[in-house]
Tab-separated table of C-alpha atoms and ligand atoms in Angstrom:
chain	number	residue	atom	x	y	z
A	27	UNK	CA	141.648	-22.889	-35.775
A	28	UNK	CA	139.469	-24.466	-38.383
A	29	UNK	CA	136.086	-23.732	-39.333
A	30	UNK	CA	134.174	-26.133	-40.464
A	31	UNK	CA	131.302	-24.432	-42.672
A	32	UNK	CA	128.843	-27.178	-42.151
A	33	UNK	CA	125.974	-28.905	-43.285
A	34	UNK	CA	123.769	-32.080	-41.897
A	35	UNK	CA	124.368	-34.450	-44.679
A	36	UNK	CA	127.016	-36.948	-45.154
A	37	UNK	CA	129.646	-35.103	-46.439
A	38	UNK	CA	129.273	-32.858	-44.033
A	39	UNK	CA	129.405	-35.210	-41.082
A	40	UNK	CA	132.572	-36.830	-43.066
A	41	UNK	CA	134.240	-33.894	-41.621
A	42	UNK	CA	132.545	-33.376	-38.249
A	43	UNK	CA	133.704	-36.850	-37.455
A	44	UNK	CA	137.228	-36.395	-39.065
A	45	UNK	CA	137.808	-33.052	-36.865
A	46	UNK	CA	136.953	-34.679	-33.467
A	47	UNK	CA	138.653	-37.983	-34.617
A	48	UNK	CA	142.360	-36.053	-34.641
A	49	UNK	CA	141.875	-33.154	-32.232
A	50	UNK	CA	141.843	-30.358	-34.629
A	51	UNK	CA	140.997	-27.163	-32.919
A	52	UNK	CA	138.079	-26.469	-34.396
A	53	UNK	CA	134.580	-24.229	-34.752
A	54	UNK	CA	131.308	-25.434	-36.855
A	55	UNK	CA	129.897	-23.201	-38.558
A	56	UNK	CA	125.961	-24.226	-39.535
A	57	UNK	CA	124.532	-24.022	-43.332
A	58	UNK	CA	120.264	-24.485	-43.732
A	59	UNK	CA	120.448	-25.532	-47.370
A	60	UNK	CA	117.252	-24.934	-48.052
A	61	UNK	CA	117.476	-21.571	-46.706
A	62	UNK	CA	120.146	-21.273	-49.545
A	63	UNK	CA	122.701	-20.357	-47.096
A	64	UNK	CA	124.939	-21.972	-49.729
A	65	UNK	CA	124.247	-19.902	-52.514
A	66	UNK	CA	125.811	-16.322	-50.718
A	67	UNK	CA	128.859	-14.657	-51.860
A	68	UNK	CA	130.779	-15.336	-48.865
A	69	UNK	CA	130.299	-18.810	-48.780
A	70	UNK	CA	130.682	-19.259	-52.775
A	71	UNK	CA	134.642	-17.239	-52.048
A	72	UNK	CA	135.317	-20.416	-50.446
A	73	UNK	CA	133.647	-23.152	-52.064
A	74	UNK	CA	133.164	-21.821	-55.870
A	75	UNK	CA	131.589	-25.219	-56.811
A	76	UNK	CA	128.778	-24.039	-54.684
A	77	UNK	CA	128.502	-27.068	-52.853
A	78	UNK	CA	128.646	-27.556	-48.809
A	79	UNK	CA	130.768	-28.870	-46.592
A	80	UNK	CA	134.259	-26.398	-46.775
A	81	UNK	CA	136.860	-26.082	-44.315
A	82	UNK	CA	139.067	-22.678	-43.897
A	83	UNK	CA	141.781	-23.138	-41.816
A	84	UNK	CA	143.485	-20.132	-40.675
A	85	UNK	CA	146.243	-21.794	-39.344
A	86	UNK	CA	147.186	-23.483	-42.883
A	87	UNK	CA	149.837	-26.312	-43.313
A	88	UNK	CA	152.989	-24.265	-44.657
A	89	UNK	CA	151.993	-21.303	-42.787
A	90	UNK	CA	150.363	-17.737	-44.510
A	91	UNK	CA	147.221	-16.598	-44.967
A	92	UNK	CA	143.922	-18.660	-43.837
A	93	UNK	CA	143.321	-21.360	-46.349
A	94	UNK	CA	139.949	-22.328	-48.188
A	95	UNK	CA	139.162	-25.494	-49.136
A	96	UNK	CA	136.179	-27.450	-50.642
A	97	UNK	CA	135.878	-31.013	-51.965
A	98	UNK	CA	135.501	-33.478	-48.869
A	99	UNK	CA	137.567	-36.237	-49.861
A	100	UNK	CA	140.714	-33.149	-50.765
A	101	UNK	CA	139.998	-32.208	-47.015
A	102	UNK	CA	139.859	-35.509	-45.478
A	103	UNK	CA	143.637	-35.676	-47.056
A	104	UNK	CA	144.436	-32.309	-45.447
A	105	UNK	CA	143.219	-33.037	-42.621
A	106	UNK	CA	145.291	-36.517	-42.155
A	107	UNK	CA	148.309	-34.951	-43.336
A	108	UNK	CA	147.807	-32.377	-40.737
A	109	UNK	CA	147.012	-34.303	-38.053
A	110	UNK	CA	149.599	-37.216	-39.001
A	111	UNK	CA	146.360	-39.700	-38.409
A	112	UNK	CA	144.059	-42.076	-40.733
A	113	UNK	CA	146.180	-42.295	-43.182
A	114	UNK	CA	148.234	-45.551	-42.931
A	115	UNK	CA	152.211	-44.799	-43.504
A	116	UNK	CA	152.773	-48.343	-44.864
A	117	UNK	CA	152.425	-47.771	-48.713
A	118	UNK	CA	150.085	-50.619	-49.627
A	119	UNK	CA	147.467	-49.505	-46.980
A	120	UNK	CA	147.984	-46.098	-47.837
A	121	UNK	CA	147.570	-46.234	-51.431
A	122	UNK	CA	144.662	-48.728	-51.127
A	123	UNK	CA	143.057	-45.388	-48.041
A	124	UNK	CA	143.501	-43.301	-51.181
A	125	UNK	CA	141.947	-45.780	-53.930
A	126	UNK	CA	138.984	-46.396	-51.671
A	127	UNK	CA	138.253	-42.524	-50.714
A	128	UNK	CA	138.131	-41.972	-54.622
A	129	UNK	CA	135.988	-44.892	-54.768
A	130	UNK	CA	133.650	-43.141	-52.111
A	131	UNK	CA	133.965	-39.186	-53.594
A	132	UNK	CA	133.160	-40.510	-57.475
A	133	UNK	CA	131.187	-43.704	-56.717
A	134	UNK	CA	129.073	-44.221	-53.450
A	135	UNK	CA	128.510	-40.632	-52.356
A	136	UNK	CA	127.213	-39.575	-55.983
A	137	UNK	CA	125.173	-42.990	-56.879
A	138	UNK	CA	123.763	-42.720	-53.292
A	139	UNK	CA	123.205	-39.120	-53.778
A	140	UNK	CA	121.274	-39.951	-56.870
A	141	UNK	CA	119.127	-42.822	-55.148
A	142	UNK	CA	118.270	-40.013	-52.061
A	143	UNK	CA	116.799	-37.364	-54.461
A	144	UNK	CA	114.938	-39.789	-56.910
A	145	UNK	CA	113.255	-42.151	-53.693
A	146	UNK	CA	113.260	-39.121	-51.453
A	147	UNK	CA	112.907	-35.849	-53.175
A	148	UNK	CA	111.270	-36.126	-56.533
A	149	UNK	CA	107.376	-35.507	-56.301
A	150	UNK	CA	106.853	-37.904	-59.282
A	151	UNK	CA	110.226	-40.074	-59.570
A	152	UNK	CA	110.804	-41.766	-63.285
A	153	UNK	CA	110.850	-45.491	-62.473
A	154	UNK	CA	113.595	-45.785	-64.586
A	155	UNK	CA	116.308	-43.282	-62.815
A	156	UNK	CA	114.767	-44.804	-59.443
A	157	UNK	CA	115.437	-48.496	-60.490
A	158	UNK	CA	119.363	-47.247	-62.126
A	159	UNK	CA	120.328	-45.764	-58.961
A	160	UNK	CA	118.393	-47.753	-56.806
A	161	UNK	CA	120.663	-50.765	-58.593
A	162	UNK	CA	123.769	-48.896	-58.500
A	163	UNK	CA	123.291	-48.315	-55.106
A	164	UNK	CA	122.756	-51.601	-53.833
A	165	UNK	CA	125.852	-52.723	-55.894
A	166	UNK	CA	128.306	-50.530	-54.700
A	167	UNK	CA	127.456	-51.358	-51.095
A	168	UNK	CA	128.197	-55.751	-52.276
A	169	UNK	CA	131.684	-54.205	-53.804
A	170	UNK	CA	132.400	-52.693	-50.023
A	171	UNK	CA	130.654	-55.765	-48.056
A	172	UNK	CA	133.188	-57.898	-50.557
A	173	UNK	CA	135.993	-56.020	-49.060
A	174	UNK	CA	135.108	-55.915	-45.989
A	175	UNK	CA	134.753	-59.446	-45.574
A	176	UNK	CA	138.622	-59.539	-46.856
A	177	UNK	CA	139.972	-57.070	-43.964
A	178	UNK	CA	138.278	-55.571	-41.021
A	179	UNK	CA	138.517	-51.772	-42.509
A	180	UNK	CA	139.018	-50.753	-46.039
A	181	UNK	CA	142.423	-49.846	-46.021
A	182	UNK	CA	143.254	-52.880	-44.232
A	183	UNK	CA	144.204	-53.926	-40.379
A	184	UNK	CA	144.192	-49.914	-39.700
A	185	UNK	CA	140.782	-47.544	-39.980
A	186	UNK	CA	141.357	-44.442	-41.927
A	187	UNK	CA	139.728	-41.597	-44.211
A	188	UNK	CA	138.423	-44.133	-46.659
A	189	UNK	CA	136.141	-45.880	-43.232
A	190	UNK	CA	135.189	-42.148	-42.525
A	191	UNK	CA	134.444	-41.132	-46.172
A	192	UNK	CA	132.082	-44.172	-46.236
A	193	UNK	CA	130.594	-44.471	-42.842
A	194	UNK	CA	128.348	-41.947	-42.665
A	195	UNK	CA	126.801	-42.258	-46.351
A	196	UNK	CA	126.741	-46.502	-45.501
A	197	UNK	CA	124.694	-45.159	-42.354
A	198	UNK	CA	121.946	-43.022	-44.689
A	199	UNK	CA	121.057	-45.759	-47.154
A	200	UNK	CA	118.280	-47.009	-44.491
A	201	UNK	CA	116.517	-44.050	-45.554
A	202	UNK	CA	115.949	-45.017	-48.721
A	203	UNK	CA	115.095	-48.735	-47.888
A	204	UNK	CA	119.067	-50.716	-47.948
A	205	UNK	CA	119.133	-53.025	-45.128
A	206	UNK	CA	122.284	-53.524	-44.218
A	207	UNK	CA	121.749	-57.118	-42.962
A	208	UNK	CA	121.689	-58.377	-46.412
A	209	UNK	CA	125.869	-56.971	-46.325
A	210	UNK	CA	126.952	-58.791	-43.207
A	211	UNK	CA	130.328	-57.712	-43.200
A	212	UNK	CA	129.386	-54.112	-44.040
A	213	UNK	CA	127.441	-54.489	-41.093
A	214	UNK	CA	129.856	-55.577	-38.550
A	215	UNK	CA	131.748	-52.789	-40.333
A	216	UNK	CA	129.317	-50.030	-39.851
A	217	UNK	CA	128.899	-50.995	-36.124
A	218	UNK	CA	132.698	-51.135	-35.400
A	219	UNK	CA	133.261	-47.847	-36.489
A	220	UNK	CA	129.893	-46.660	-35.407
A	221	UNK	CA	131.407	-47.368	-31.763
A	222	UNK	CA	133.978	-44.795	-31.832
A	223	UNK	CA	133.313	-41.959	-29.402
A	224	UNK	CA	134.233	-39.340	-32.556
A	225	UNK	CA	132.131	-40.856	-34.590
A	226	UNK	CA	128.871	-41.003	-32.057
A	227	UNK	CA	129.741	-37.676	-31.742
A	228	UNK	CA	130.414	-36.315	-34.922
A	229	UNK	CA	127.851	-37.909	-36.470
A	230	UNK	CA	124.924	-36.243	-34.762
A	231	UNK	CA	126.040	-32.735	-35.298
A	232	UNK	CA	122.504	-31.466	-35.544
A	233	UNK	CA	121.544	-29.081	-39.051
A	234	UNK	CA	120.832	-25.588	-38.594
A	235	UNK	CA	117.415	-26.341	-39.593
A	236	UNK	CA	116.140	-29.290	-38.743
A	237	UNK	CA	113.699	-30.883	-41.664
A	238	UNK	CA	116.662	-32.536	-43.451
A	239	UNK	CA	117.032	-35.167	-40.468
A	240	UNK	CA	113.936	-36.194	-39.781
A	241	UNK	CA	114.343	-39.675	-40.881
A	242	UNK	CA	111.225	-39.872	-43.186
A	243	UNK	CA	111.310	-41.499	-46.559
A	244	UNK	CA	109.539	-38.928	-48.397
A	245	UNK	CA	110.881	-35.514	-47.634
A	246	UNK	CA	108.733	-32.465	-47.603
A	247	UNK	CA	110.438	-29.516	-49.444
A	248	UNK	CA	108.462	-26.111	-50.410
A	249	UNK	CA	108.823	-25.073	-53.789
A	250	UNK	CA	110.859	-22.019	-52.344
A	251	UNK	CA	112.984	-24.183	-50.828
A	252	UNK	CA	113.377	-26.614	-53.589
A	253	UNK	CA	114.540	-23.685	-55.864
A	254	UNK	CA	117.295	-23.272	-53.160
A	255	UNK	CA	118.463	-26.757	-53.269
A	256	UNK	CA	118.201	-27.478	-56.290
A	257	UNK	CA	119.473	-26.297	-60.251
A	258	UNK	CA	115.850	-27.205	-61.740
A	259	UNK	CA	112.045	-26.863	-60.876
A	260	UNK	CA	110.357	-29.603	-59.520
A	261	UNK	CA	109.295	-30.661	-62.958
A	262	UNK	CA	113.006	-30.894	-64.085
A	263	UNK	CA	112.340	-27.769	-65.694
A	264	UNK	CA	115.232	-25.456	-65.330
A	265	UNK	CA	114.072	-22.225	-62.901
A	266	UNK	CA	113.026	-19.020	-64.987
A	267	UNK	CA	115.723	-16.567	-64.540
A	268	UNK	CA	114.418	-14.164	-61.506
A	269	UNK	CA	112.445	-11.427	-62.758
A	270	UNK	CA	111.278	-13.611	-66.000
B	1	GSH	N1	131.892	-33.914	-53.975
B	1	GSH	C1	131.430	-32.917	-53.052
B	1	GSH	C2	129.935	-33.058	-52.882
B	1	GSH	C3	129.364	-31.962	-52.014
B	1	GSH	C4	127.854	-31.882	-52.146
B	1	GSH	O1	127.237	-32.329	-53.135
B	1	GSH	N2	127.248	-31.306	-51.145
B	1	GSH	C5	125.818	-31.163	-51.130
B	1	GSH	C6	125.323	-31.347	-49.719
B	1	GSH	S1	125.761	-32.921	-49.099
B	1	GSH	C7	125.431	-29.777	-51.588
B	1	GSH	O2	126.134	-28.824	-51.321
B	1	GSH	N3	124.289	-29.658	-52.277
B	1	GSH	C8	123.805	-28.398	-52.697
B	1	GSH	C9	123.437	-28.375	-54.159
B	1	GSH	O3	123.404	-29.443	-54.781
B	1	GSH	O4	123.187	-27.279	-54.644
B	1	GSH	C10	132.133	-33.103	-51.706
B	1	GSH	O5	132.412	-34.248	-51.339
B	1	GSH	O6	132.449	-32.089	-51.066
């Protein structure tokens, strides 16, 4: 059994998809980050980087005691290895699965990531960090659409971690104004996979709470709840140490 300590973002639909797509018995467990359900003890003992989603599995590959892990694109590997699926066995395809899920952990998740809280989040967004990331974003999404008008999935003929790693972050960027028309290949792409019964599943695994879905452009956070999401104030001040 798995559990799947779980939050609705992209990462953690990454894994809600990847769970259902090979079978793994498994429970979900739900996070409300702006509850700061993130920031406990018990969920920091699994995922010190205090950052959401984590898997434990307590029936571990090699056997012993149940096994933490954090990092989604470290669990999307688990995951395949213990399931024997999405990751092509041919070594081209599988070294180009593995080159493209790096692409997605240190590229398109945290440019994106950066584009969501500047248009998004940010009461008073610099025009400069909105235009960067805004850029970046946009480019990163021609490098995929490039590929993808090369092969029908990123690895190649077969669809893997890398589609999963990238689907459901491809699928957020309408929130901050992408239209994927202008990638036409990323399109066909993102409606391919979007067909899968795992991922129309897994990919509307509902939050605990519900106000980080609600498909707005401008989100409306509390400053109580920014403090819980967030390492600075809403000025980009860092927060007074409690009791200051
Ligand atoms: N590289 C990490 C990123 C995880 C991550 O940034 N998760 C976000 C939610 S999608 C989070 O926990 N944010 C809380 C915070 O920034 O304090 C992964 O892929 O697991």
């Amino acid at each position: 059994m798995i559990d799947l300590h779980f939050v609705a973002t992209p990462n953690g639909h990454k894994l809600s998809i990847m769970l259902l797509e090979t079978g793994l018995q498994h429970r979900i467990i739900r996070y409300n980050m702006l509850a700061g359900d993130h920031r406990t003890p018990e969920f920091l003992a699994i995922s010190p980087n205090g950052r959401a989603p984590a898997i434990v599995d307590h029936d571990p590959i090699g056997g012993g005691a149940s096994y933490p892990m954090f990092e989604t694109g470290a669990i999307l590997i688990y995951l395949a290895e213990k399931s024997a699926r999405f990751l092509p066995t041919e070594p081209r395809a599988r070294y180009r699965a593995h080159q493209w899920l790096m692409w997605q952990m240190s590229g398109l998740g945290p440019m994106h990531g950066q584009a969501h809280h500047f248009v998004r989040y940010a009461p008073d967004p610099p025009p400069y960090a909105v235009s960067r990331y805004m850029t970046e974003a946009r480019r990163l999404l021609g490098v995929m659409d490039a590929r993808l008008a090369e092969a029908p999935f990123l690895a190649g003929d077969e669809y893997s971690i890398a589609d999963i790693a990238c689907w459901s972050w491809v699928r957020a960027a309408r929130a901050i104004d992408i239209d994927l028309a202008d990638y036409p290949s990323l399109a066909g792409w993102f409606d391919r996979v979007g067909e899968r019964p795992a991922v129309q599943e897994g990919a509307y695994v509902p939050p605990e709470n519900h106000q980080l879905q609600t498909g707005s452009r401008k989100m409306a956070v509390t400053p109580e709840q920014w403090a819980m999401l967030f390492p600075h104030d809403m000025l980009g001040r860092p927060h007074a140490a409690p009791g200051a």
